[in-house]
GROMACS .gro file of C-alpha atoms in nm:
model
  213
    1MET     CA    1   0.002  -0.001  -0.003
    2LYS     CA    2   0.149   0.334  -0.105
    3SER     CA    3   0.212   0.623   0.135
    4VAL     CA    4  -0.037   0.840  -0.033
    5GLU     CA    5  -0.311   0.570   0.026
    6ASN     CA    6  -0.218   0.566   0.394
    7ILE     CA    7  -0.277   0.946   0.406
    8ASP     CA    8  -0.605   0.904   0.224
    9TYR     CA    9  -0.728   0.644   0.472
   10TRP     CA   10  -0.634   0.873   0.770
   11GLU     CA   11  -0.817   1.159   0.601
   12LYS     CA   12  -1.129   0.939   0.582
   13THR     CA   13  -1.102   0.887   0.961
   14LEU     CA   14  -1.070   1.254   1.015
   15GLN     CA   15  -1.374   1.333   0.806
   16ASN     CA   16  -1.610   1.104   0.997
   17PRO     CA   17  -1.432   0.962   1.310
   18PRO     CA   18  -1.586   0.715   1.558
   19LYS     CA   19  -1.672   0.861   1.897
   20SER     CA   20  -1.352   0.716   2.048
   21PHE     CA   21  -1.138   0.904   1.796
   22VAL     CA   22  -1.337   1.228   1.852
   23LYS     CA   23  -1.240   1.199   2.217
   24LEU     CA   24  -0.872   1.122   2.134
   25PHE     CA   25  -0.849   1.434   1.900
   26GLU     CA   26  -1.012   1.651   2.176
   27GLN     CA   27  -0.796   1.517   2.447
   28GLU     CA   28  -0.485   1.560   2.240
   29LYS     CA   29  -0.572   1.930   2.169
   30ALA     CA   30  -0.628   1.996   2.535
   31TYR     CA   31  -0.303   1.818   2.635
   32LEU     CA   32  -0.103   2.016   2.379
   33ARG     CA   33  -0.256   2.347   2.491
   34ARG     CA   34  -0.165   2.273   2.854
   35ASN     CA   35   0.195   2.182   2.765
   36VAL     CA   36   0.292   2.432   2.495
   37GLU     CA   37   0.402   2.768   2.628
   38GLU     CA   38   0.376   3.107   2.461
   39ASP     CA   39   0.618   3.145   2.167
   40ALA     CA   40   0.777   2.796   2.235
   41LYS     CA   41   0.970   2.650   1.944
   42VAL     CA   42   0.769   2.341   1.843
   43LEU     CA   43   0.825   2.054   1.594
   44ASP     CA   44   0.519   1.863   1.494
   45ILE     CA   45   0.630   1.534   1.330
   46GLY     CA   46   0.387   1.350   1.109
   47CYS     CA   47   0.185   1.670   1.087
   48GLY     CA   48  -0.085   1.507   0.862
   49ASN     CA   49  -0.332   1.776   0.783
   50GLY     CA   50  -0.205   2.016   1.036
   51ARG     CA   51  -0.460   1.957   1.311
   52ASN     CA   52  -0.204   1.972   1.590
   53ILE     CA   53  -0.054   2.292   1.458
   54LEU     CA   54  -0.395   2.451   1.440
   55SER     CA   55  -0.453   2.351   1.787
   56ILE     CA   56  -0.168   2.561   1.925
   57VAL     CA   57  -0.102   2.829   1.665
   58ASP     CA   58  -0.273   3.101   1.884
   59ILE     CA   59  -0.018   3.006   2.152
   60THR     CA   60   0.294   3.006   1.922
   61GLU     CA   61   0.341   3.050   1.556
   62ASN     CA   62   0.708   2.938   1.597
   63VAL     CA   63   0.619   2.589   1.469
   64THR     CA   64   0.772   2.357   1.218
   65GLY     CA   65   0.560   2.071   1.064
   66LEU     CA   66   0.730   1.773   0.909
   67ASP     CA   67   0.593   1.483   0.723
   68ILE     CA   68   0.737   1.216   0.492
   69ASP     CA   69   0.440   1.230   0.271
   70GLU     CA   70   0.413   1.500   0.002
   71LYS     CA   71   0.040   1.514   0.008
   72ALA     CA   72   0.043   1.570   0.380
   73VAL     CA   73   0.278   1.853   0.341
   74GLU     CA   74   0.067   2.010   0.081
   75ASP     CA   75  -0.253   1.964   0.292
   76THR     CA   76  -0.096   2.119   0.605
   77ARG     CA   77   0.042   2.412   0.406
   78ALA     CA   78  -0.307   2.470   0.272
   79ASN     CA   79  -0.470   2.453   0.606
   80ILE     CA   80  -0.228   2.685   0.783
   81ALA     CA   81  -0.184   2.930   0.497
   82LYS     CA   82  -0.289   3.232   0.700
   83TYR     CA   83  -0.007   3.162   0.942
   84PRO     CA   84   0.308   3.249   0.729
   85LYS     CA   85   0.544   3.211   1.018
   86VAL     CA   86   0.464   2.836   1.046
   87GLU     CA   87   0.701   2.626   0.832
   88VAL     CA   88   0.596   2.292   0.687
   89ILE     CA   89   0.867   2.065   0.533
   90LEU     CA   90   0.913   1.719   0.377
   91GLY     CA   91   1.128   1.494   0.584
   92ASP     CA   92   1.183   1.165   0.750
   93VAL     CA   93   1.173   1.136   1.134
   94THR     CA   94   1.453   0.882   1.139
   95ASN     CA   95   1.690   1.117   0.964
   96MET     CA   96   1.599   1.476   1.034
   97SER     CA   97   1.803   1.779   0.915
   98PHE     CA   98   1.762   1.992   1.221
   99THR     CA   99   2.057   2.065   1.441
  100ASP     CA  100   2.085   1.919   1.797
  101LYS     CA  101   1.883   2.074   2.076
  102THR     CA  102   1.665   2.290   1.857
  103PHE     CA  103   1.311   2.260   1.995
  104ASP     CA  104   1.129   2.334   2.319
  105VAL     CA  105   0.854   2.093   2.241
  106VAL     CA  106   0.847   1.787   1.998
  107VAL     CA  107   0.508   1.651   1.903
  108PHE     CA  108   0.485   1.300   1.764
  109SER     CA  109   0.101   1.223   1.746
  110MET     CA  110  -0.019   0.876   1.650
  111THR     CA  111   0.293   0.814   1.431
  112LEU     CA  112   0.521   0.601   1.643
  113VAL     CA  113   0.249   0.330   1.603
  114ASN     CA  114   0.334   0.286   1.229
  115LEU     CA  115   0.726   0.271   1.249
  116ASP     CA  116   0.769  -0.099   1.322
  117ASN     CA  117   1.139  -0.167   1.353
  118GLN     CA  118   1.220   0.203   1.313
  119LYS     CA  119   1.076   0.317   1.643
  120SER     CA  120   1.403   0.328   1.843
  121LYS     CA  121   1.574   0.525   1.562
  122ALA     CA  122   1.284   0.775   1.549
  123LEU     CA  123   1.283   0.817   1.923
  124SER     CA  124   1.662   0.880   1.923
  125GLU     CA  125   1.611   1.153   1.665
  126LEU     CA  126   1.327   1.308   1.868
  127LYS     CA  127   1.563   1.327   2.168
  128ARG     CA  128   1.858   1.464   1.954
  129VAL     CA  129   1.654   1.758   1.822
  130ALA     CA  130   1.491   1.835   2.166
  131LYS     CA  131   1.658   2.079   2.404
  132ASP     CA  132   1.772   1.940   2.736
  133ASP     CA  133   1.458   2.057   2.907
  134ALA     CA  134   1.225   1.999   2.620
  135LYS     CA  135   0.892   1.814   2.626
  136ILE     CA  136   0.855   1.534   2.390
  137ILE     CA  137   0.473   1.473   2.354
  138ILE     CA  138   0.364   1.145   2.202
  139SER     CA  139   0.032   0.966   2.149
  140VAL     CA  140  -0.005   0.601   2.072
  141TYR     CA  141  -0.278   0.334   2.058
  142SER     CA  142  -0.309   0.163   2.392
  143GLU     CA  143  -0.308  -0.208   2.460
  144LYS     CA  144  -0.694  -0.181   2.497
  145ALA     CA  145  -0.751  -0.032   2.159
  146THR     CA  146  -0.798  -0.341   1.924
  147TYR     CA  147  -1.183  -0.322   1.926
  148GLU     CA  148  -1.210   0.052   1.862
  149ARG     CA  149  -0.945   0.036   1.590
  150MET     CA  150  -1.122  -0.250   1.419
  151ILE     CA  151  -1.440  -0.030   1.422
  152MET     CA  152  -1.247   0.251   1.247
  153TYR     CA  153  -1.074   0.029   1.000
  154ARG     CA  154  -1.399  -0.129   0.884
  155GLN     CA  155  -1.574   0.216   0.864
  156ILE     CA  156  -1.310   0.332   0.617
  157ASN     CA  157  -1.280  -0.005   0.435
  158LEU     CA  158  -0.914  -0.051   0.509
  159PRO     CA  159  -0.807  -0.388   0.401
  160ILE     CA  160  -0.647  -0.582   0.684
  161GLU     CA  161  -0.402  -0.855   0.596
  162SER     CA  162  -0.351  -0.983   0.959
  163GLU     CA  163  -0.384  -0.887   1.321
  164ILE     CA  164  -0.183  -1.041   1.598
  165ASN     CA  165  -0.193  -0.902   1.956
  166GLY     CA  166  -0.301  -0.560   1.830
  167LYS     CA  167  -0.041  -0.538   1.556
  168PHE     CA  168  -0.224  -0.483   1.229
  169VAL     CA  169  -0.056  -0.549   0.893
  170PHE     CA  170  -0.206  -0.367   0.590
  171GLY     CA  171   0.047  -0.437   0.323
  172ILE     CA  172   0.411  -0.493   0.266
  173ASP     CA  173   0.593  -0.310   0.548
  174VAL     CA  174   0.273  -0.131   0.646
  175VAL     CA  175   0.184  -0.186   1.003
  176SER     CA  176   0.009  -0.027   1.297
  177GLU     CA  177   0.086  -0.127   1.652
  178GLN     CA  178  -0.041  -0.059   2.004
  179PHE     CA  179   0.146  -0.034   2.338
  180SER     CA  180   0.107  -0.051   2.717
  181ILE     CA  181   0.279   0.191   2.935
  182GLY     CA  182   0.522  -0.083   3.029
  183ASP     CA  183   0.607  -0.136   2.651
  184ILE     CA  184   0.681   0.232   2.622
  185LYS     CA  185   0.915   0.228   2.934
  186LYS     CA  186   1.101  -0.057   2.791
  187MET     CA  187   1.147   0.114   2.459
  188ILE     CA  188   1.273   0.443   2.600
  189GLU     CA  189   1.489   0.332   2.892
  190PRO     CA  190   1.794   0.238   2.674
  191LEU     CA  191   1.758   0.591   2.522
  192ASP     CA  192   1.795   0.762   2.855
  193LEU     CA  193   1.432   0.894   2.823
  194GLU     CA  194   1.164   0.877   3.086
  195ILE     CA  195   0.789   0.933   3.112
  196ASP     CA  196   0.719   1.262   3.285
  197ASN     CA  197   0.337   1.218   3.285
  198TYR     CA  198   0.073   1.056   3.085
  199GLU     CA  199  -0.303   1.020   3.050
  200GLU     CA  200  -0.526   0.756   2.894
  201VAL     CA  201  -0.792   0.806   2.627
  202GLU     CA  202  -1.034   0.534   2.741
  203LYS     CA  203  -1.007   0.218   2.542
  204LEU     CA  204  -0.805   0.383   2.269
  205ALA     CA  205  -0.478   0.556   2.347
  206TYR     CA  206  -0.224   0.710   2.572
  207ILE     CA  207  -0.092   1.063   2.554
  208PHE     CA  208   0.241   1.115   2.733
  209THR     CA  209   0.533   1.348   2.781
  210LEU     CA  210   0.896   1.224   2.762
  211LYS     CA  211   1.188   1.399   2.916
  212LYS     CA  212   1.566   1.345   2.896
  213VAL     CA  213   1.715   1.164   3.204
   0.00000   0.00000   0.00000
């Protein structure tokens, strides 16, 4: 399944999301607004259609959006066109061009779930571009999410090749995973990162902040 098709499926979800996903988007917005300070330098990785940028742009326009998909970059640029200070660029989270310790806040919303064996490399890059006192804000599907995810996938007619313990496979090298808080801790401990705080979106997701140890 091509990358542009992944974006198309996610756009279908955004257009008519199940109630659990509406709650996720609302809770993500509230979480971001509590954790982003005025004029903070923010990086939004996997910016999609720009929804997270639009959630905080009245707090800070010092925002860079990054996505690996050209269509996502175009969509975000169109949606934030009236905010010329916001920059949106094409790029890969596993090999970003930013210098070390650039950002006050790094946002990684519902993207880690799709990275399969590139998760550790991506998290290392998040840590590298974050300032020493930065907030790294991440959301992922929780270990309780299988049922709600299946509802969403069926609603948008997403073809599923297999599902084992919450790991869905949609095509060659196209996966979507879910995690417990314990899974996250095991993943970040070797990277000298720790969870500062987290909250749960019932039956669907976790939203949490990482900090450097």
